[in-house]
Amino acid sequence: MSREHEWVDEEAGPVVRPYAVARGRTKSASSEVDLLAIVVSTGLPAPSKAELGAQHRRLLACVAGQSRPVVEVAADLGLPVGVVRVLLGDLLEHGLVTVRPPRDKAATPTESLLREVINGLRAL
C-alpha cells in the first residue's frame, strides 16, 4: 500500500497503529516536548543519518513556516499526542525543529482583560 493511502476508510482508521509509527517508543528523546510547547521547523535539510518516516515528513510539513503547539499538530495529523511527542523528539535531535516552552502563565492575559476586550469589540 502506498504512503498516500494510509487510511482504509473513515471508520477503520490508520492501517499502521500508533505504537508502530513511534517504533514502539513511548517517551520522547527530549524533555522539551511539552503538550503546550510551541514547535516550528528550522528549514534545515535532514541529515543523511536521519531515518525519517512518512509521519516525520508529515509533521515537518505541518509546522513548516509557522509556530504551532504540540497538541494542535497532533490534532491536525490525526495522531495521538504521545506519538507526536516521540516524533518531535526525533526531529529535535536532528535539528529539524525548534521547541519553545509554553508561555508563562503570568504572561497570559487575565480573564478581566479578556472580558474588557470582548466588550470593547462588541461596542464597535
mmCIF file of C-alpha atoms in Angstrom:
data_model
loop_
_atom_site.group_PDB
_atom_site.id
_atom_site.type_symbol
_atom_site.label_atom_id
_atom_site.label_comp_id
_atom_site.label_asym_id
_atom_site.label_seq_id
_atom_site.Cartn_x
_atom_site.Cartn_y
_atom_site.Cartn_z
ATOM 1 C CA MET A 1 0.000 0.000 0.000
ATOM 2 C CA SER A 2 1.422 3.423 -0.882
ATOM 3 C CA ARG A 3 2.148 6.011 1.786
ATOM 4 C CA GLU A 4 -0.504 8.285 0.305
ATOM 5 C CA HIS A 5 -3.222 5.774 1.168
ATOM 6 C CA GLU A 6 -2.655 5.244 4.873
ATOM 7 C CA TRP A 7 -6.384 5.262 5.642
ATOM 8 C CA VAL A 8 -8.605 2.314 4.843
ATOM 9 C CA ASP A 9 -11.726 4.417 5.402
ATOM 10 C CA GLU A 10 -13.018 6.913 7.951
ATOM 11 C CA GLU A 11 -14.263 4.214 10.331
ATOM 12 C CA ALA A 12 -11.284 1.868 10.099
ATOM 13 C CA GLY A 13 -8.658 4.490 10.912
ATOM 14 C CA PRO A 14 -4.953 4.190 10.203
ATOM 15 C CA VAL A 15 -3.522 0.992 8.798
ATOM 16 C CA VAL A 16 -0.402 1.380 10.927
ATOM 17 C CA ARG A 17 -1.024 1.518 14.655
ATOM 18 C CA PRO A 18 0.425 4.402 16.715
ATOM 19 C CA TYR A 19 2.989 2.234 18.527
ATOM 20 C CA ALA A 20 4.399 1.207 15.158
ATOM 21 C CA VAL A 21 4.622 4.833 13.982
ATOM 22 C CA ALA A 22 6.716 5.614 17.076
ATOM 23 C CA ARG A 23 8.717 2.383 16.624
ATOM 24 C CA GLY A 24 7.455 1.065 19.951
ATOM 25 C CA ARG A 25 8.725 4.075 21.896
ATOM 26 C CA THR A 26 6.527 5.855 24.411
ATOM 27 C CA LYS A 27 8.879 8.576 25.633
ATOM 28 C CA SER A 28 10.271 11.483 23.649
ATOM 29 C CA ALA A 29 14.034 11.732 23.323
ATOM 30 C CA SER A 30 13.689 15.295 24.607
ATOM 31 C CA SER A 31 12.086 16.588 27.781
ATOM 32 C CA GLU A 32 11.413 19.887 25.946
ATOM 33 C CA VAL A 33 8.406 18.490 24.092
ATOM 34 C CA ASP A 34 5.630 19.569 26.455
ATOM 35 C CA LEU A 35 1.978 19.314 25.389
ATOM 36 C CA LEU A 36 1.677 23.079 25.088
ATOM 37 C CA ALA A 37 5.196 23.643 23.747
ATOM 38 C CA ILE A 38 5.423 25.649 20.535
ATOM 39 C CA VAL A 39 7.090 23.904 17.581
ATOM 40 C CA VAL A 40 8.471 25.352 14.332
ATOM 41 C CA SER A 41 10.539 23.871 11.541
ATOM 42 C CA THR A 42 14.121 25.116 11.237
ATOM 43 C CA GLY A 43 14.025 24.673 7.470
ATOM 44 C CA LEU A 44 17.300 22.751 7.526
ATOM 45 C CA PRO A 45 17.696 19.679 5.324
ATOM 46 C CA ALA A 46 17.549 16.306 7.028
ATOM 47 C CA PRO A 47 20.983 14.827 7.774
ATOM 48 C CA SER A 48 21.886 11.699 5.830
ATOM 49 C CA LYS A 49 21.894 9.618 9.037
ATOM 50 C CA ALA A 50 18.313 10.618 9.896
ATOM 51 C CA GLU A 51 15.815 7.802 9.476
ATOM 52 C CA LEU A 52 12.663 9.789 8.836
ATOM 53 C CA GLY A 53 9.413 8.040 8.052
ATOM 54 C CA ALA A 54 6.290 9.323 6.353
ATOM 55 C CA GLN A 55 4.887 10.633 9.644
ATOM 56 C CA HIS A 56 8.072 12.591 10.341
ATOM 57 C CA ARG A 57 7.724 14.248 6.940
ATOM 58 C CA ARG A 58 4.030 14.984 7.502
ATOM 59 C CA LEU A 59 4.891 16.537 10.847
ATOM 60 C CA LEU A 60 7.591 18.722 9.284
ATOM 61 C CA ALA A 61 5.155 19.888 6.618
ATOM 62 C CA CYS A 62 2.605 20.699 9.314
ATOM 63 C CA VAL A 63 4.976 23.061 11.150
ATOM 64 C CA ALA A 64 6.785 24.488 8.121
ATOM 65 C CA GLY A 65 6.857 28.268 8.309
ATOM 66 C CA GLN A 66 4.603 28.566 11.343
ATOM 67 C CA SER A 67 4.758 28.130 15.097
ATOM 68 C CA ARG A 68 2.237 25.643 16.415
ATOM 69 C CA PRO A 69 1.517 23.982 19.774
ATOM 70 C CA VAL A 70 2.189 20.253 20.017
ATOM 71 C CA VAL A 71 -1.472 19.443 20.738
ATOM 72 C CA GLU A 72 -2.621 21.336 17.629
ATOM 73 C CA VAL A 73 -0.113 19.489 15.456
ATOM 74 C CA ALA A 74 -1.331 16.167 16.861
ATOM 75 C CA ALA A 75 -4.944 17.086 16.101
ATOM 76 C CA ASP A 76 -4.118 18.148 12.542
ATOM 77 C CA LEU A 77 -2.167 14.971 11.851
ATOM 78 C CA GLY A 78 -4.775 12.734 13.470
ATOM 79 C CA LEU A 79 -2.146 11.110 15.675
ATOM 80 C CA PRO A 80 -2.088 10.630 19.451
ATOM 81 C CA VAL A 81 -0.183 13.349 21.293
ATOM 82 C CA GLY A 82 2.231 10.782 22.739
ATOM 83 C CA VAL A 83 3.220 9.630 19.254
ATOM 84 C CA VAL A 84 3.689 13.224 18.072
ATOM 85 C CA ARG A 85 5.901 13.946 21.073
ATOM 86 C CA VAL A 86 8.117 10.955 20.204
ATOM 87 C CA LEU A 87 8.341 12.019 16.543
ATOM 88 C CA LEU A 88 9.097 15.621 17.538
ATOM 89 C CA GLY A 89 11.872 14.360 19.802
ATOM 90 C CA ASP A 90 13.414 12.647 16.783
ATOM 91 C CA LEU A 91 13.160 15.804 14.674
ATOM 92 C CA LEU A 92 14.557 17.921 17.501
ATOM 93 C CA GLU A 93 17.504 15.549 17.848
ATOM 94 C CA HIS A 94 18.323 16.077 14.148
ATOM 95 C CA GLY A 95 17.921 19.866 14.386
ATOM 96 C CA LEU A 96 14.900 19.916 12.068
ATOM 97 C CA VAL A 97 12.575 21.670 14.520
ATOM 98 C CA THR A 98 12.901 24.030 17.434
ATOM 99 C CA VAL A 99 10.723 23.802 20.513
ATOM 100 C CA ARG A 100 9.825 26.736 22.735
ATOM 101 C CA PRO A 101 8.321 26.160 26.155
ATOM 102 C CA PRO A 102 4.717 27.286 26.563
ATOM 103 C CA ARG A 103 4.144 30.884 27.547
ATOM 104 C CA ASP A 104 4.492 31.578 31.214
ATOM 105 C CA LYS A 105 1.103 31.667 32.917
ATOM 106 C CA ALA A 106 1.922 35.115 34.297
ATOM 107 C CA ALA A 107 2.372 36.406 30.725
ATOM 108 C CA THR A 108 -1.109 35.316 29.639
ATOM 109 C CA PRO A 109 -3.935 37.858 29.836
ATOM 110 C CA THR A 110 -6.276 37.747 32.791
ATOM 111 C CA GLU A 111 -9.943 36.926 32.450
ATOM 112 C CA SER A 112 -10.904 40.512 33.287
ATOM 113 C CA LEU A 113 -8.680 41.856 30.498
ATOM 114 C CA LEU A 114 -10.195 39.426 28.004
ATOM 115 C CA ARG A 115 -13.704 40.468 29.068
ATOM 116 C CA GLU A 116 -12.776 44.128 28.524
ATOM 117 C CA VAL A 117 -11.506 43.313 25.029
ATOM 118 C CA ILE A 118 -14.687 41.391 24.203
ATOM 119 C CA ASN A 119 -16.860 44.223 25.493
ATOM 120 C CA GLY A 120 -14.818 46.738 23.500
ATOM 121 C CA LEU A 121 -15.242 44.659 20.336
ATOM 122 C CA ARG A 122 -18.980 44.364 20.915
ATOM 123 C CA ALA A 123 -19.190 48.140 21.293
ATOM 124 C CA LEU A 124 -17.752 48.567 17.805
#
